[in-house]
Short mmCIF file of N, CA and C in Angstrom, two decimals:
data_model
loop_
_atom_site.label_atom_id
_atom_site.label_comp_id
_atom_site.label_asym_id
_atom_site.label_seq_id
_atom_site.Cartn_x
_atom_site.Cartn_y
_atom_site.Cartn_z
N MET L 1 1.20 -1.38 0.11
CA MET L 1 -0.02 0.21 0.04
C MET L 1 1.27 1.20 0.32
N LYS L 2 0.88 2.41 -0.70
CA LYS L 2 1.50 3.70 -0.71
C LYS L 2 1.17 4.19 0.30
N LEU L 3 2.37 4.97 0.87
CA LEU L 3 2.30 6.22 2.51
C LEU L 3 1.02 6.38 2.52
N LYS L 4 0.90 7.31 1.89
CA LYS L 4 -0.36 8.73 1.77
C LYS L 4 -1.75 7.56 1.59
N LYS L 5 -2.36 6.39 1.22
CA LYS L 5 -3.44 5.57 1.73
C LYS L 5 -3.14 5.00 2.93
N LYS L 6 -1.76 4.62 3.24
CA LYS L 6 -1.72 3.98 4.90
C LYS L 6 -1.92 5.17 5.64
N GLU L 7 -1.67 6.58 5.55
CA GLU L 7 -1.69 7.87 6.36
C GLU L 7 -3.11 8.09 6.79
N LEU L 8 -4.15 7.51 6.00
CA LEU L 8 -4.71 8.36 5.56
C LEU L 8 -6.13 7.28 6.27
N LEU L 9 -5.70 5.79 5.93
CA LEU L 9 -6.38 4.53 6.65
C LEU L 9 -5.89 4.64 8.26
N TYR L 10 -4.54 5.41 8.41
CA TYR L 10 -4.51 4.79 10.21
C TYR L 10 -5.20 6.26 10.84
N GLN L 11 -5.22 7.53 9.33
CA GLN L 11 -6.11 8.93 10.65
C GLN L 11 -7.67 8.10 10.50
N GLU L 12 -8.21 7.51 9.60
CA GLU L 12 -9.52 7.50 9.15
C GLU L 12 -9.86 6.54 11.15
N ALA L 13 -9.04 5.55 10.70
CA ALA L 13 -9.24 4.38 12.51
C ALA L 13 -9.08 5.41 13.40
N GLY L 14 -8.30 6.17 13.31
CA GLY L 14 -8.11 6.88 14.87
C GLY L 14 -9.07 7.82 15.13
N LYS L 15 -10.13 8.34 13.91
CA LYS L 15 -11.45 9.09 13.96
C LYS L 15 -12.57 8.11 14.58
N TYR L 16 -12.67 7.27 13.95
CA TYR L 16 -13.87 5.81 14.31
C TYR L 16 -13.36 5.52 15.57
N PHE L 17 -11.68 5.07 16.06
CA PHE L 17 -11.80 5.01 17.77
C PHE L 17 -12.82 6.14 18.33
N LEU L 18 -11.73 7.29 18.00
CA LEU L 18 -12.26 8.31 19.29
C LEU L 18 -13.74 8.27 19.12
N ASP L 19 -14.47 8.23 17.79
CA ASP L 19 -15.79 8.84 18.37
C ASP L 19 -16.93 7.30 18.25
N LEU L 20 -16.35 6.32 18.59
CA LEU L 20 -16.70 5.37 19.50
C LEU L 20 -16.48 5.33 20.60
N SER L 21 -15.50 6.17 21.48
CA SER L 21 -14.43 6.23 22.51
C SER L 21 -16.52 7.33 23.41
N LYS L 22 -16.27 8.73 22.41
CA LYS L 22 -17.90 9.36 22.80
C LYS L 22 -18.95 9.02 23.10
N LEU L 23 -18.73 7.63 22.21
CA LEU L 23 -20.58 7.08 21.76
C LEU L 23 -20.51 6.09 23.60
N VAL L 24 -20.09 5.68 23.45
CA VAL L 24 -19.81 4.90 24.91
C VAL L 24 -19.78 5.86 26.07
N PHE L 25 -19.32 7.17 25.96
CA PHE L 25 -19.10 8.11 27.07
C PHE L 25 -20.44 8.75 27.01
N GLY L 26 -21.08 8.60 26.10
CA GLY L 26 -21.93 8.75 26.25
C GLY L 26 -23.80 8.05 26.37
N GLY L 27 -23.55 6.84 26.48
CA GLY L 27 -24.08 5.83 26.57
C GLY L 27 -24.65 5.32 28.32
N ILE L 28 -23.22 5.93 28.26
CA ILE L 28 -22.92 5.42 30.03
C ILE L 28 -23.65 6.62 31.12
N ILE L 29 -24.17 8.12 30.06
CA ILE L 29 -24.23 9.17 30.63
C ILE L 29 -25.65 8.72 30.47
N LEU L 30 -26.00 8.59 29.45
CA LEU L 30 -27.58 8.40 29.49
C LEU L 30 -28.42 7.26 30.26
N ALA L 31 -27.63 6.50 30.24
CA ALA L 31 -28.05 5.04 30.96
C ALA L 31 -27.96 5.69 33.01
N GLU L 32 -27.28 6.25 33.43
CA GLU L 32 -27.88 7.23 34.30
C GLU L 32 -28.63 8.29 34.62
N ILE L 33 -28.87 8.54 33.62
CA ILE L 33 -29.76 10.01 33.27
C ILE L 33 -31.10 9.17 33.56
N MET L 34 -31.47 8.17 32.62
CA MET L 34 -32.65 7.19 33.12
C MET L 34 -32.52 6.38 33.72
N ASN L 35 -32.07 6.50 34.71
CA ASN L 35 -32.10 5.20 35.68
C ASN L 35 -32.51 3.96 35.07
N LEU L 36 -32.35 3.52 34.48
CA LEU L 36 -32.30 2.14 34.04
C LEU L 36 -31.72 1.36 35.46
N ASN L 37 -32.10 0.34 35.46
CA ASN L 37 -32.02 -0.73 36.12
C ASN L 37 -30.63 -1.71 36.26
N ILE L 38 -29.87 -1.30 36.14
CA ILE L 38 -28.31 -1.60 35.91
C ILE L 38 -27.49 -1.12 36.88
N ASN L 39 -26.73 -2.00 37.36
CA ASN L 39 -25.84 -2.37 38.46
C ASN L 39 -25.25 -1.11 37.78
N ASP L 40 -25.09 0.03 39.21
CA ASP L 40 -23.96 1.74 38.33
C ASP L 40 -22.60 0.81 38.42
N GLY L 41 -22.30 0.37 39.47
CA GLY L 41 -20.57 -0.10 39.30
C GLY L 41 -20.22 -0.87 38.21
N ALA L 42 -21.19 -1.53 37.78
CA ALA L 42 -20.14 -2.43 36.46
C ALA L 42 -20.38 -1.39 35.53
N ILE L 43 -21.62 -0.25 35.35
CA ILE L 43 -22.03 0.39 34.28
C ILE L 43 -20.26 1.26 34.58
N PHE L 44 -20.18 2.03 35.15
CA PHE L 44 -19.27 2.78 34.96
C PHE L 44 -17.99 2.10 35.04
N GLY L 45 -17.80 0.99 35.64
CA GLY L 45 -16.72 0.39 35.91
C GLY L 45 -16.04 -0.11 34.03
N ILE L 46 -17.00 -0.73 33.56
CA ILE L 46 -16.61 -1.34 32.09
C ILE L 46 -17.22 -0.55 31.34
N GLY L 47 -17.75 0.18 31.31
CA GLY L 47 -17.69 1.76 30.40
C GLY L 47 -16.41 2.87 30.70
N GLY L 48 -15.64 2.90 31.38
CA GLY L 48 -14.98 3.48 31.89
C GLY L 48 -13.92 2.90 30.75
N VAL L 49 -12.84 1.70 31.49
CA VAL L 49 -12.38 0.91 30.47
C VAL L 49 -12.36 1.25 29.15
N ALA L 50 -13.37 0.78 28.84
CA ALA L 50 -14.09 0.65 27.41
C ALA L 50 -14.02 2.43 26.63
N VAL L 51 -14.20 3.40 27.10
CA VAL L 51 -13.82 4.54 26.90
C VAL L 51 -12.57 5.06 26.84
N VAL L 52 -11.84 4.39 28.07
CA VAL L 52 -10.20 4.76 28.11
C VAL L 52 -9.82 3.97 26.68
N GLY L 53 -10.21 2.20 26.65
CA GLY L 53 -9.22 1.43 25.60
C GLY L 53 -9.56 2.21 24.24
N PHE L 54 -10.82 2.72 23.33
CA PHE L 54 -11.25 3.40 22.42
C PHE L 54 -10.56 4.23 22.31
N ALA L 55 -10.40 5.31 23.91
CA ALA L 55 -9.59 6.69 23.54
C ALA L 55 -8.30 6.13 23.34
N LEU L 56 -7.60 5.46 23.33
CA LEU L 56 -6.23 5.65 23.25
C LEU L 56 -5.80 4.87 21.31
N PHE L 57 -6.34 3.73 21.83
CA PHE L 57 -6.58 2.69 20.40
C PHE L 57 -6.67 4.67 18.55
N GLY L 58 -7.46 5.14 19.15
CA GLY L 58 -7.47 6.38 18.41
C GLY L 58 -6.82 7.17 18.54
N PHE L 59 -6.12 7.35 19.76
CA PHE L 59 -4.87 9.05 19.49
C PHE L 59 -3.85 7.31 19.09
N HIS L 60 -3.86 6.72 19.01
CA HIS L 60 -2.68 5.50 18.63
C HIS L 60 -2.39 5.93 16.83
N TYR L 61 -3.85 5.36 16.69
CA TYR L 61 -3.67 5.80 15.48
C TYR L 61 -3.29 6.70 14.17
N TYR L 62 -3.74 7.77 15.08
CA TYR L 62 -4.28 9.34 14.78
C TYR L 62 -2.06 9.48 14.40
N SER L 63 -1.72 9.29 16.28
CA SER L 63 -0.32 9.66 15.48
C SER L 63 0.31 8.94 14.59
N LYS L 64 0.33 8.20 14.99
CA LYS L 64 0.42 7.29 13.42
C LYS L 64 0.02 7.72 11.98
N SER L 65 -0.66 8.13 12.29
CA SER L 65 -1.00 8.84 10.44
C SER L 65 0.36 10.14 10.25
N LYS L 66 0.53 10.61 11.31
CA LYS L 66 1.17 11.69 10.95
C LYS L 66 2.28 11.17 10.74
N LYS L 67 2.97 10.53 11.38
CA LYS L 67 4.59 9.90 10.93
C LYS L 67 4.85 9.76 9.49
#
């Protein structure tokens, strides 16, 4: 694959993972606002790990596109 295409692919993957991170974060807030019958500790724990993980993947791929 050419270098420009690879950079563009990494940039789009970075944006995708950052968007997933924002969506999961919004889902956590929305679930808490709606007072769903879900264990709060589990939703914050699993959701927090997912948000941080997706954000790290996003920043990793986005920074890889700049090299």
